[in-house]
């Protein structure tokens, strides 16, 4: 195949013509052309199309053509003002069987042409598309980002773009593609002239016209991006209203084509993408633009968005929906805060309002049914978080400069009165250099108080006396405010928008850098791309500027470059020392040279995310007996909730590595980091976290299809287990075999975490832990408690799907709120948002670190395929199995047995069926009728759970209690 490509049937016919367009880019053009000439596919020609450049670009093109018979150059008689016409002229001049496009500031991956051609020839595709890689060329760290990589995870061929609508609406680039030239000419596919965003229309027409499209997972195109470019590219000039007009016109043309060809479903996908992406690009600019632009923008948007069906808003995030709605209503007062949230994810920018148990962005427009639906932000969970977990909008309301510093004032939003009127308030401002290696300075805020629905503040900041920058190295300073409410702290940024930041271009705030005033002598206020106040170091006056320029020139001298290189090397070394790879290497040296510390036990539960499960039960048994061990608990995130009398280490910290290296025992329920070997002197007790219904380990399809190297790594990690806790014969033939654990490693004790459940079943007295939990959560004890505890759902491309109720939780509260209390306990990988309307009738128990008290409190369990069913059966209380997505859930993963045949309770598949079963909890023919089956289920799957698991394990490894 390769030889055939390199020796075309007709030597004068190139396999591929790459059209390189250029305008005033003489410096980068040679690199672009070189990336084509150095392709591994040799039979490729370059057609340079110069758009009447005013610099030396065409002369460079002619020299490149003179140096290689594979390069030709042409020049347009006048500038076309866009990328489309040069590409059209290039296609017309091309001689290759296939055509690709390349911009003069980008490059092709060396194998791009070969990979594209082979895919086209093998599949007969009219169009082949490969992965584009965005390369941030001005990033010191070499940052890259693949362009919509989920489209290119594997090779696939489409007979119609309707098979993959995301390709049409997301990958609208023309440059990462290879086109059959005869097909382009036959279909009359050209770029539009005299209008920007020509790629969108050309790509849409090409996708729709192609009889076959092939996608390949190979990187083919390097899109070089300069973030700090002085002159913005045409497509990035979103502050120009004509830019938006061009985008709308291109979309209207695409809409007409889709309508003419009957692609209503594709149009819906495109409309949704417009709301999520295209519109957002312009909304982000609105806070910085004047009223005239906003008025014209709203007018244009209104004329287009009103054509969208209501279905286009489905599947959008609440913030995207409300921004589009408020724009159509031209409600700038509420739209600008919404845009702030759009720009700054998770920021709470509105005081919010509660009506009928739902939370809305504002109280205006609630009389409009569409407005009421769109402005409902209950699912954002902004009403149920403590102040410390809220990222609040802090609008700068006043700015005044003096030679000594600045006087600032602002207003912090107070959503739903989260900050109580009688709360103790203090605040401080922090000025922090944007480069992480440098210092920060803090200043007290002199006045913080309630005013209406905001927290207002004022501060005099003596920057001239107190802020000492280095100079040159730390030329950008960001401002944060730390607000403390009754001892809880939240951090905000100062939203500036169009706040008047002073008329003096140089700034009047004086500073004294450590490098002297030759480096800089003033601070100039600026607004960051996220709308936040920042300050830049500048020089004032002509002579100081010349001196500063001389200083900056010397900063580029060979000694200075050497010094900066050494500094960057030191910073890179610091990052390297913090890296996981370096820590893993160091850990393996530690286990060779450091001794085991007898009596040290490292505990971990669910990768350090909580203090709970069987590791907790074993730890508490050791403490109850007074066994003289040194207990170390790993945590990830916050150490809150972990035992005060244990030593805590942050997971993946250097100390964590040392503790693992020297521990006598490892005890966890999931797995310490896979790449850490276990020394022979350490005993690893794996308690695991649940019996299996879903296929696990090497029985799971995902593991079976892993590359061999990854499977070996997984096996080595499992082989570290010295002991593996099982709770019945079922675990032995499922989990133990799936993880390839030999029989002699099995601890047939049952789960330590389940000891409390067994004791509760055998006792008539109420559980103290359950009663404490009920009091803490506000659970009524005069009503039965139903626990809903589902497992998580995985995403197709990996990761975890966000939790969504498969039934109407507000309908549950209306129907059962005076008869039942519903506890919701999602998987630890998920979280839940409850509307205020279900308060006290539906309660989130997901923040409880240990599920055991939750199980003890529940009178009935509703679950699906979660392993919680095996534990709860020990209580011999009713269970209901809600398997609403059985086909989807079990198809990819598989199960060890058929739940519908063995379930010790009713199996329901719709919300109506679930509600019907819950309405008959007192009916002898309801869930209570499964008593015999429930006992059989408990015996079959939990035969080793006898209530003494923790005691038996401690006896074996730390000595029997009576011996102490």
PDB file of C-alpha atoms in Angstrom, residues 360-502:
ATOM      1  CA  UNK A 360     -35.288  30.817  41.178  1.00  0.00           C
ATOM      2  CA  UNK A 361     -32.595  33.122  39.814  1.00  0.00           C
ATOM      3  CA  UNK A 362     -34.798  36.178  40.353  1.00  0.00           C
ATOM      4  CA  UNK A 363     -38.420  36.985  41.146  1.00  0.00           C
ATOM      5  CA  UNK A 364     -39.052  38.770  37.849  1.00  0.00           C
ATOM      6  CA  UNK A 365     -40.631  36.827  34.954  1.00  0.00           C
ATOM      7  CA  UNK A 366     -42.108  34.108  37.194  1.00  0.00           C
ATOM      8  CA  UNK A 367     -45.566  34.926  35.805  1.00  0.00           C
ATOM      9  CA  UNK A 368     -44.316  33.657  32.415  1.00  0.00           C
ATOM     10  CA  UNK A 369     -44.548  29.809  32.304  1.00  0.00           C
ATOM     11  CA  UNK A 370     -41.366  29.585  30.215  1.00  0.00           C
ATOM     12  CA  UNK A 371     -39.593  32.034  32.496  1.00  0.00           C
ATOM     13  CA  UNK A 372     -40.636  30.078  35.575  1.00  0.00           C
ATOM     14  CA  UNK A 373     -39.210  26.904  34.057  1.00  0.00           C
ATOM     15  CA  UNK A 374     -35.977  28.463  32.800  1.00  0.00           C
ATOM     16  CA  UNK A 375     -35.202  30.529  35.909  1.00  0.00           C
ATOM     17  CA  UNK A 376     -35.586  27.503  38.195  1.00  0.00           C
ATOM     18  CA  UNK A 377     -32.060  26.828  39.495  1.00  0.00           C
ATOM     19  CA  UNK A 378     -32.994  24.428  42.285  1.00  0.00           C
ATOM     20  CA  UNK A 379     -30.840  21.702  40.780  1.00  0.00           C
ATOM     21  CA  UNK A 380     -27.708  23.838  41.158  1.00  0.00           C
ATOM     22  CA  UNK A 381     -27.871  23.113  44.894  1.00  0.00           C
ATOM     23  CA  UNK A 382     -27.203  26.744  45.817  1.00  0.00           C
ATOM     24  CA  UNK A 383     -29.704  26.694  48.684  1.00  0.00           C
ATOM     25  CA  UNK A 384     -28.220  23.915  50.761  1.00  0.00           C
ATOM     26  CA  UNK A 385     -24.545  24.782  51.165  1.00  0.00           C
ATOM     27  CA  UNK A 386     -22.763  26.425  54.093  1.00  0.00           C
ATOM     28  CA  UNK A 387     -21.131  29.789  53.458  1.00  0.00           C
ATOM     29  CA  UNK A 388     -17.692  28.175  53.407  1.00  0.00           C
ATOM     30  CA  UNK A 389     -18.670  26.181  50.308  1.00  0.00           C
ATOM     31  CA  UNK A 390     -20.217  29.110  48.411  1.00  0.00           C
ATOM     32  CA  UNK A 391     -18.240  31.042  45.793  1.00  0.00           C
ATOM     33  CA  UNK A 392     -20.028  34.403  45.977  1.00  0.00           C
ATOM     34  CA  UNK A 393     -20.121  37.296  43.518  1.00  0.00           C
ATOM     35  CA  UNK A 394     -18.374  40.337  44.974  1.00  0.00           C
ATOM     36  CA  UNK A 395     -19.187  43.333  42.793  1.00  0.00           C
ATOM     37  CA  UNK A 396     -16.785  46.265  42.966  1.00  0.00           C
ATOM     38  CA  UNK A 397     -18.991  49.331  43.587  1.00  0.00           C
ATOM     39  CA  UNK A 398     -16.340  51.960  44.196  1.00  0.00           C
ATOM     40  CA  UNK A 399     -12.742  52.600  43.173  1.00  0.00           C
ATOM     41  CA  UNK A 400     -10.617  55.628  44.078  1.00  0.00           C
ATOM     42  CA  UNK A 401      -6.873  56.089  43.655  1.00  0.00           C
ATOM     43  CA  UNK A 402      -4.343  58.194  45.473  1.00  0.00           C
ATOM     44  CA  UNK A 403      -0.523  58.166  45.508  1.00  0.00           C
ATOM     45  CA  UNK A 404      -0.708  56.171  48.758  1.00  0.00           C
ATOM     46  CA  UNK A 405      -3.029  53.437  47.541  1.00  0.00           C
ATOM     47  CA  UNK A 406      -6.644  52.709  46.645  1.00  0.00           C
ATOM     48  CA  UNK A 407      -9.984  52.891  48.400  1.00  0.00           C
ATOM     49  CA  UNK A 408     -12.253  50.045  47.354  1.00  0.00           C
ATOM     50  CA  UNK A 409     -15.860  49.234  48.126  1.00  0.00           C
ATOM     51  CA  UNK A 410     -18.057  46.371  47.054  1.00  0.00           C
ATOM     52  CA  UNK A 411     -21.137  44.274  47.626  1.00  0.00           C
ATOM     53  CA  UNK A 412     -21.121  40.507  48.194  1.00  0.00           C
ATOM     54  CA  UNK A 413     -24.284  38.699  47.149  1.00  0.00           C
ATOM     55  CA  UNK A 414     -26.143  36.951  49.988  1.00  0.00           C
ATOM     56  CA  UNK A 415     -28.134  34.103  48.399  1.00  0.00           C
ATOM     57  CA  UNK A 416     -31.338  33.288  50.295  1.00  0.00           C
ATOM     58  CA  UNK A 417     -29.905  34.992  53.369  1.00  0.00           C
ATOM     59  CA  UNK A 418     -27.090  32.457  53.810  1.00  0.00           C
ATOM     60  CA  UNK A 419     -25.297  35.093  55.888  1.00  0.00           C
ATOM     61  CA  UNK A 420     -27.616  35.678  58.840  1.00  0.00           C
ATOM     62  CA  UNK A 421     -28.321  39.299  59.887  1.00  0.00           C
ATOM     63  CA  UNK A 422     -26.708  38.747  63.299  1.00  0.00           C
ATOM     64  CA  UNK A 423     -23.603  36.951  61.956  1.00  0.00           C
ATOM     65  CA  UNK A 424     -20.169  38.179  63.036  1.00  0.00           C
ATOM     66  CA  UNK A 425     -18.420  39.512  59.922  1.00  0.00           C
ATOM     67  CA  UNK A 426     -14.771  40.272  59.250  1.00  0.00           C
ATOM     68  CA  UNK A 427     -12.839  40.495  55.987  1.00  0.00           C
ATOM     69  CA  UNK A 428      -9.404  41.061  54.513  1.00  0.00           C
ATOM     70  CA  UNK A 429      -8.139  41.772  51.010  1.00  0.00           C
ATOM     71  CA  UNK A 430      -5.290  39.759  49.562  1.00  0.00           C
ATOM     72  CA  UNK A 431      -3.064  40.972  46.722  1.00  0.00           C
ATOM     73  CA  UNK A 432      -1.325  37.935  45.229  1.00  0.00           C
ATOM     74  CA  UNK A 433       1.214  37.798  42.410  1.00  0.00           C
ATOM     75  CA  UNK A 434      -0.128  35.717  39.579  1.00  0.00           C
ATOM     76  CA  UNK A 435       3.069  33.683  39.463  1.00  0.00           C
ATOM     77  CA  UNK A 436       2.675  31.081  42.174  1.00  0.00           C
ATOM     78  CA  UNK A 437       6.283  31.265  43.315  1.00  0.00           C
ATOM     79  CA  UNK A 438       5.968  34.844  44.569  1.00  0.00           C
ATOM     80  CA  UNK A 439       4.484  36.546  47.628  1.00  0.00           C
ATOM     81  CA  UNK A 440       1.097  37.889  48.658  1.00  0.00           C
ATOM     82  CA  UNK A 441       0.083  40.833  50.863  1.00  0.00           C
ATOM     83  CA  UNK A 442      -3.022  41.162  53.046  1.00  0.00           C
ATOM     84  CA  UNK A 443      -4.974  44.234  54.158  1.00  0.00           C
ATOM     85  CA  UNK A 444      -7.803  44.535  56.678  1.00  0.00           C
ATOM     86  CA  UNK A 445     -11.243  45.596  55.423  1.00  0.00           C
ATOM     87  CA  UNK A 446     -12.391  48.384  57.751  1.00  0.00           C
ATOM     88  CA  UNK A 447     -16.151  48.039  57.279  1.00  0.00           C
ATOM     89  CA  UNK A 448     -18.320  44.945  56.602  1.00  0.00           C
ATOM     90  CA  UNK A 449     -22.086  45.030  57.148  1.00  0.00           C
ATOM     91  CA  UNK A 450     -25.491  43.883  55.930  1.00  0.00           C
ATOM     92  CA  UNK A 451     -27.304  46.125  53.491  1.00  0.00           C
ATOM     93  CA  UNK A 452     -30.466  44.781  51.914  1.00  0.00           C
ATOM     94  CA  UNK A 453     -29.736  41.469  50.195  1.00  0.00           C
ATOM     95  CA  UNK A 454     -25.965  42.077  50.086  1.00  0.00           C
ATOM     96  CA  UNK A 455     -22.956  42.306  52.352  1.00  0.00           C
ATOM     97  CA  UNK A 456     -21.289  45.661  51.683  1.00  0.00           C
ATOM     98  CA  UNK A 457     -17.706  46.527  52.523  1.00  0.00           C
ATOM     99  CA  UNK A 458     -15.107  49.298  52.297  1.00  0.00           C
ATOM    100  CA  UNK A 459     -11.335  49.182  52.549  1.00  0.00           C
ATOM    101  CA  UNK A 460      -8.435  51.631  52.419  1.00  0.00           C
ATOM    102  CA  UNK A 461      -5.467  49.775  50.951  1.00  0.00           C
ATOM    103  CA  UNK A 462      -2.051  51.441  51.566  1.00  0.00           C
ATOM    104  CA  UNK A 463      -0.308  49.819  48.620  1.00  0.00           C
ATOM    105  CA  UNK A 464       2.507  52.378  48.477  1.00  0.00           C
ATOM    106  CA  UNK A 465       3.689  51.525  51.992  1.00  0.00           C
ATOM    107  CA  UNK A 466       2.815  47.855  52.301  1.00  0.00           C
ATOM    108  CA  UNK A 467       3.049  46.163  48.894  1.00  0.00           C
ATOM    109  CA  UNK A 468       6.624  45.405  47.799  1.00  0.00           C
ATOM    110  CA  UNK A 469       6.721  43.595  44.458  1.00  0.00           C
ATOM    111  CA  UNK A 470       9.942  42.214  43.035  1.00  0.00           C
ATOM    112  CA  UNK A 471       9.457  44.022  39.736  1.00  0.00           C
ATOM    113  CA  UNK A 472       9.507  42.673  36.132  1.00  0.00           C
ATOM    114  CA  UNK A 473       9.021  39.097  37.396  1.00  0.00           C
ATOM    115  CA  UNK A 474       5.684  39.767  39.132  1.00  0.00           C
ATOM    116  CA  UNK A 475       4.000  42.292  36.883  1.00  0.00           C
ATOM    117  CA  UNK A 476       0.395  41.047  37.442  1.00  0.00           C
ATOM    118  CA  UNK A 477      -1.369  41.079  40.840  1.00  0.00           C
ATOM    119  CA  UNK A 478      -4.790  39.550  41.471  1.00  0.00           C
ATOM    120  CA  UNK A 479      -7.114  40.671  44.261  1.00  0.00           C
ATOM    121  CA  UNK A 480      -9.193  38.396  46.498  1.00  0.00           C
ATOM    122  CA  UNK A 481     -11.351  39.079  49.515  1.00  0.00           C
ATOM    123  CA  UNK A 482     -11.592  36.581  52.369  1.00  0.00           C
ATOM    124  CA  UNK A 483     -14.930  37.004  54.154  1.00  0.00           C
ATOM    125  CA  UNK A 484     -15.306  35.318  57.537  1.00  0.00           C
ATOM    126  CA  UNK A 485     -18.849  34.615  58.758  1.00  0.00           C
ATOM    127  CA  UNK A 486     -19.112  33.326  62.340  1.00  0.00           C
ATOM    128  CA  UNK A 487     -15.726  31.696  61.987  1.00  0.00           C
ATOM    129  CA  UNK A 488     -16.385  30.181  58.513  1.00  0.00           C
ATOM    130  CA  UNK A 489     -14.389  31.644  55.653  1.00  0.00           C
ATOM    131  CA  UNK A 490     -15.291  32.059  52.004  1.00  0.00           C
ATOM    132  CA  UNK A 491     -13.043  33.578  49.346  1.00  0.00           C
ATOM    133  CA  UNK A 492     -14.328  35.886  46.613  1.00  0.00           C
ATOM    134  CA  UNK A 493     -12.860  37.692  43.613  1.00  0.00           C
ATOM    135  CA  UNK A 494     -13.682  41.337  42.904  1.00  0.00           C
ATOM    136  CA  UNK A 495     -15.929  41.553  39.820  1.00  0.00           C
ATOM    137  CA  UNK A 496     -15.090  44.818  38.087  1.00  0.00           C
ATOM    138  CA  UNK A 497     -16.846  44.721  34.711  1.00  0.00           C
ATOM    139  CA  UNK A 498     -17.212  48.312  33.495  1.00  0.00           C
ATOM    140  CA  UNK A 499     -16.429  49.901  36.878  1.00  0.00           C
ATOM    141  CA  UNK A 500     -14.587  53.213  36.435  1.00  0.00           C
ATOM    142  CA  UNK A 501     -10.995  52.307  37.306  1.00  0.00           C
ATOM    143  CA  UNK A 502      -9.535  55.770  36.868  1.00  0.00           C
TER     144      UNK A 502
END
